[in-house]
Amino acid sequence: MLTSLKSLLQSIVDYAGLFPPAQLSLAEAVSIYDQAQASSHRWMLDRFVIPAPRLPELLEALATLADRQSSSPWSLSVILSPNWAAELVQLQTINSLVAATSPPQIAIKAWEIAPLPPTEIPQVCQCLPPGIPAFFEIPFQAGLEVYIDALRQTRTAAKLRTGGMTQAAFPDSSQLSQRILTLAEAQIPFKATAGLHHPLPSKSPLTDQANSPIANMHGFLNVALLAAFANQQQISVEEAIALLEVSTIEQFDFTDTQVTWHDRALTVTEMMHTRQQFFHSFGSCSFQDPLTDLHTLGLL
């Protein structure tokens, strides 16, 4: 394993098997995440993504999970809907159940909040427990500046939707690069979600069905590298768009000390700093698909 690749992809996948296109049952998603935590590639895995109303189901599933692979509490990223106030009230009961369990089965490590008016962001933050990062989804059709002001004020992070179940749900390279560059300039951390099924850009089916429509998908390697270059303030808009559209692994050179693209380079330290301070993770409904593709590219 090359140190530069591991620095770029450490704990990068938030497992979202409950969501489309996989849309697994809770039992299936729990089993897959449990097995992934015991695999040799667990270093790429981070939190289990779950909507707040389904937390009681998760606790029941974990209580009955046979041969659980890890005794540590599961790290969760909990999604709050526009009905966030009621969901946070319900969470008080769930927190009491968790506190009464020894050892605790879950630990909320992040909040993800569905799109809200930017004026509502401070209200949500006042009600959230302190010390847990919160990622507020910013729709691509919305203006970014007013959201940046709200995120700066509350010292919270952004969530960018990089795909979905239709081609229209995927931002183009210009839209996505502009968002990442603007967030980097404003020093607003972010996570991505949806559509980053493969390491490199591709025209891929939206589902596993035989008649599935095809979409132009972004690559998670490209997004992670762009975030790192943007975090170092060393890439133009034109270069950012070009980087997002690199579709062959030969254009990148990963070594134990750095990764290069054309005449630009990122050190291991720079990539680690980016992942810690700027680009936190991306949500994926599959953990195996990214691994399979990285193996195919000869990176794992």
mmCIF file of N, CA, C and O in Angstrom, residues 19 78-84 87 111-121 124 135-143 147 151 157-163 179 193:
data_model
loop_
_atom_site.group_PDB
_atom_site.id
_atom_site.type_symbol
_atom_site.label_atom_id
_atom_site.label_comp_id
_atom_site.label_asym_id
_atom_site.label_seq_id
_atom_site.Cartn_x
_atom_site.Cartn_y
_atom_site.Cartn_z
ATOM 1 N N PHE A 19 -29.354 3.674 1.515
ATOM 2 C CA PHE A 19 -29.825 4.673 0.571
ATOM 3 C C PHE A 19 -29.659 4.189 -0.870
ATOM 4 O O PHE A 19 -28.845 3.313 -1.154
ATOM 5 N N VAL A 78 -25.535 10.719 11.572
ATOM 6 C CA VAL A 78 -26.987 10.716 11.694
ATOM 7 C C VAL A 78 -27.576 11.852 10.857
ATOM 8 O O VAL A 78 -27.186 13.016 10.998
ATOM 9 N N ILE A 79 -28.518 11.484 9.993
ATOM 10 C CA ILE A 79 -29.140 12.457 9.097
ATOM 11 C C ILE A 79 -30.398 13.025 9.739
ATOM 12 O O ILE A 79 -31.296 12.280 10.161
ATOM 13 N N LEU A 80 -30.452 14.334 9.810
ATOM 14 C CA LEU A 80 -31.632 15.044 10.289
ATOM 15 C C LEU A 80 -32.390 15.614 9.102
ATOM 16 O O LEU A 80 -31.805 16.210 8.200
ATOM 17 N N SER A 81 -33.701 15.447 9.099
ATOM 18 C CA SER A 81 -34.558 15.946 8.023
ATOM 19 C C SER A 81 -34.972 17.383 8.319
ATOM 20 O O SER A 81 -34.605 17.950 9.360
ATOM 21 N N PRO A 82 -35.771 18.009 7.435
ATOM 22 C CA PRO A 82 -36.321 19.332 7.780
ATOM 23 C C PRO A 82 -37.152 19.313 9.059
ATOM 24 O O PRO A 82 -37.404 20.368 9.651
ATOM 25 N N ASN A 83 -37.553 18.134 9.511
ATOM 26 C CA ASN A 83 -38.272 17.993 10.775
ATOM 27 C C ASN A 83 -37.282 17.747 11.919
ATOM 28 O O ASN A 83 -37.525 16.972 12.845
ATOM 29 N N TRP A 84 -36.156 18.458 11.862
ATOM 30 C CA TRP A 84 -35.036 18.207 12.766
ATOM 31 C C TRP A 84 -35.373 18.414 14.236
ATOM 32 O O TRP A 84 -34.852 17.703 15.108
ATOM 33 N N GLU A 87 -37.046 15.403 15.643
ATOM 34 C CA GLU A 87 -36.105 14.280 15.649
ATOM 35 C C GLU A 87 -35.098 14.404 16.790
ATOM 36 O O GLU A 87 -34.729 13.403 17.416
ATOM 37 N N TRP A 111 -23.293 14.844 12.284
ATOM 38 C CA TRP A 111 -24.670 15.122 11.886
ATOM 39 C C TRP A 111 -24.672 15.536 10.414
ATOM 40 O O TRP A 111 -23.774 16.252 9.974
ATOM 41 N N GLU A 112 -25.664 15.079 9.684
ATOM 42 C CA GLU A 112 -25.887 15.553 8.324
ATOM 43 C C GLU A 112 -27.299 16.114 8.268
ATOM 44 O O GLU A 112 -28.253 15.421 8.633
ATOM 45 N N ILE A 113 -27.414 17.352 7.820
ATOM 46 C CA ILE A 113 -28.712 18.020 7.869
ATOM 47 C C ILE A 113 -29.202 18.281 6.463
ATOM 48 O O ILE A 113 -28.481 18.834 5.627
ATOM 49 N N ALA A 114 -30.437 17.853 6.199
ATOM 50 C CA ALA A 114 -31.066 18.042 4.892
ATOM 51 C C ALA A 114 -31.132 19.525 4.553
ATOM 52 O O ALA A 114 -31.030 20.394 5.439
ATOM 53 N N PRO A 115 -31.283 19.870 3.251
ATOM 54 C CA PRO A 115 -31.292 21.285 2.860
ATOM 55 C C PRO A 115 -32.309 22.112 3.644
ATOM 56 O O PRO A 115 -33.476 21.723 3.786
ATOM 57 N N LEU A 116 -31.822 23.215 4.173
ATOM 58 C CA LEU A 116 -32.637 24.159 4.940
ATOM 59 C C LEU A 116 -32.320 25.568 4.465
ATOM 60 O O LEU A 116 -31.248 25.821 3.908
ATOM 61 N N PRO A 117 -33.211 26.527 4.697
ATOM 62 C CA PRO A 117 -32.834 27.919 4.449
ATOM 63 C C PRO A 117 -31.630 28.280 5.312
ATOM 64 O O PRO A 117 -31.549 27.845 6.473
ATOM 65 N N PRO A 118 -30.687 29.035 4.796
ATOM 66 C CA PRO A 118 -29.486 29.355 5.592
ATOM 67 C C PRO A 118 -29.804 30.057 6.907
ATOM 68 O O PRO A 118 -29.053 29.916 7.876
ATOM 69 N N THR A 119 -30.925 30.778 6.949
ATOM 70 C CA THR A 119 -31.302 31.459 8.197
ATOM 71 C C THR A 119 -31.660 30.479 9.304
ATOM 72 O O THR A 119 -31.675 30.853 10.489
ATOM 73 N N GLU A 120 -31.943 29.213 8.934
ATOM 74 C CA GLU A 120 -32.331 28.218 9.930
ATOM 75 C C GLU A 120 -31.121 27.482 10.518
ATOM 76 O O GLU A 120 -31.236 26.819 11.552
ATOM 77 N N ILE A 121 -29.979 27.624 9.885
ATOM 78 C CA ILE A 121 -28.788 26.892 10.339
ATOM 79 C C ILE A 121 -28.399 27.250 11.776
ATOM 80 O O ILE A 121 -28.140 26.352 12.591
ATOM 81 N N VAL A 124 -30.625 25.372 14.264
ATOM 82 C CA VAL A 124 -30.286 23.957 14.405
ATOM 83 C C VAL A 124 -29.062 23.798 15.312
ATOM 84 O O VAL A 124 -29.046 22.957 16.217
ATOM 85 N N PHE A 135 -22.780 18.745 9.168
ATOM 86 C CA PHE A 135 -22.636 19.011 7.738
ATOM 87 C C PHE A 135 -24.006 19.405 7.180
ATOM 88 O O PHE A 135 -24.930 18.590 7.159
ATOM 89 N N PHE A 136 -24.121 20.653 6.729
ATOM 90 C CA PHE A 136 -25.380 21.163 6.193
ATOM 91 C C PHE A 136 -25.355 21.079 4.673
ATOM 92 O O PHE A 136 -24.460 21.631 4.024
ATOM 93 N N GLU A 137 -26.362 20.388 4.118
ATOM 94 C CA GLU A 137 -26.396 20.217 2.667
ATOM 95 C C GLU A 137 -26.743 21.528 1.977
ATOM 96 O O GLU A 137 -27.714 22.204 2.349
ATOM 97 N N ILE A 138 -25.953 21.867 0.964
ATOM 98 C CA ILE A 138 -26.168 23.073 0.174
ATOM 99 C C ILE A 138 -26.605 22.665 -1.224
ATOM 100 O O ILE A 138 -25.817 22.079 -1.968
ATOM 101 N N PRO A 139 -27.852 22.931 -1.606
ATOM 102 C CA PRO A 139 -28.298 22.569 -2.959
ATOM 103 C C PRO A 139 -27.487 23.318 -4.014
ATOM 104 O O PRO A 139 -27.118 24.486 -3.826
ATOM 105 N N PHE A 140 -27.207 22.647 -5.132
ATOM 106 C CA PHE A 140 -26.419 23.287 -6.182
ATOM 107 C C PHE A 140 -27.170 24.428 -6.843
ATOM 108 O O PHE A 140 -26.548 25.329 -7.410
ATOM 109 N N GLN A 141 -28.491 24.413 -6.774
ATOM 110 C CA GLN A 141 -29.237 25.508 -7.392
ATOM 111 C C GLN A 141 -29.314 26.733 -6.484
ATOM 112 O O GLN A 141 -29.798 27.777 -6.892
ATOM 113 N N ALA A 142 -28.807 26.606 -5.258
ATOM 114 C CA ALA A 142 -28.842 27.729 -4.313
ATOM 115 C C ALA A 142 -27.559 28.539 -4.398
ATOM 116 O O ALA A 142 -26.493 28.013 -4.724
ATOM 117 N N GLY A 143 -27.665 29.816 -4.078
ATOM 118 C CA GLY A 143 -26.481 30.658 -4.000
ATOM 119 C C GLY A 143 -25.603 30.232 -2.838
ATOM 120 O O GLY A 143 -26.099 29.906 -1.755
ATOM 121 N N TYR A 147 -24.954 30.816 2.304
ATOM 122 C CA TYR A 147 -24.692 29.622 3.112
ATOM 123 C C TYR A 147 -23.323 29.719 3.775
ATOM 124 O O TYR A 147 -23.155 29.317 4.938
ATOM 125 N N LEU A 151 -22.463 29.177 7.697
ATOM 126 C CA LEU A 151 -21.543 28.136 8.160
ATOM 127 C C LEU A 151 -20.362 28.737 8.914
ATOM 128 O O LEU A 151 -19.880 28.157 9.904
ATOM 129 N N ALA A 157 -19.936 22.750 8.816
ATOM 130 C CA ALA A 157 -19.396 22.300 7.533
ATOM 131 C C ALA A 157 -20.497 22.167 6.490
ATOM 132 O O ALA A 157 -21.690 22.209 6.810
ATOM 133 N N ALA A 158 -20.069 21.983 5.243
ATOM 134 C CA ALA A 158 -20.989 21.848 4.120
ATOM 135 C C ALA A 158 -21.090 20.393 3.694
ATOM 136 O O ALA A 158 -20.194 19.580 3.935
ATOM 137 N N LYS A 159 -22.189 20.082 3.035
ATOM 138 C CA LYS A 159 -22.393 18.777 2.417
ATOM 139 C C LYS A 159 -22.769 19.020 0.959
ATOM 140 O O LYS A 159 -23.707 19.772 0.678
ATOM 141 N N LEU A 160 -22.012 18.410 0.044
ATOM 142 C CA LEU A 160 -22.260 18.579 -1.390
ATOM 143 C C LEU A 160 -22.795 17.271 -1.949
ATOM 144 O O LEU A 160 -22.180 16.216 -1.787
ATOM 145 N N ARG A 161 -23.927 17.358 -2.644
ATOM 146 C CA ARG A 161 -24.511 16.169 -3.284
ATOM 147 C C ARG A 161 -23.894 16.039 -4.670
ATOM 148 O O ARG A 161 -24.120 16.870 -5.549
ATOM 149 N N THR A 162 -23.132 14.967 -4.865
ATOM 150 C CA THR A 162 -22.387 14.795 -6.110
ATOM 151 C C THR A 162 -23.043 13.801 -7.068
ATOM 152 O O THR A 162 -22.415 13.330 -8.013
ATOM 153 N N GLY A 163 -24.290 13.474 -6.830
ATOM 154 C CA GLY A 163 -24.994 12.573 -7.721
ATOM 155 C C GLY A 163 -26.363 12.241 -7.187
ATOM 156 O O GLY A 163 -26.861 12.864 -6.252
ATOM 157 N N ARG A 179 -17.646 24.986 -6.521
ATOM 158 C CA ARG A 179 -18.056 24.833 -5.129
ATOM 159 C C ARG A 179 -16.866 24.470 -4.242
ATOM 160 O O ARG A 179 -16.687 25.031 -3.155
ATOM 161 N N THR A 193 -21.644 13.431 -0.996
ATOM 162 C CA THR A 193 -22.535 12.290 -0.889
ATOM 163 C C THR A 193 -23.156 11.983 -2.231
ATOM 164 O O THR A 193 -23.415 12.893 -3.036
#
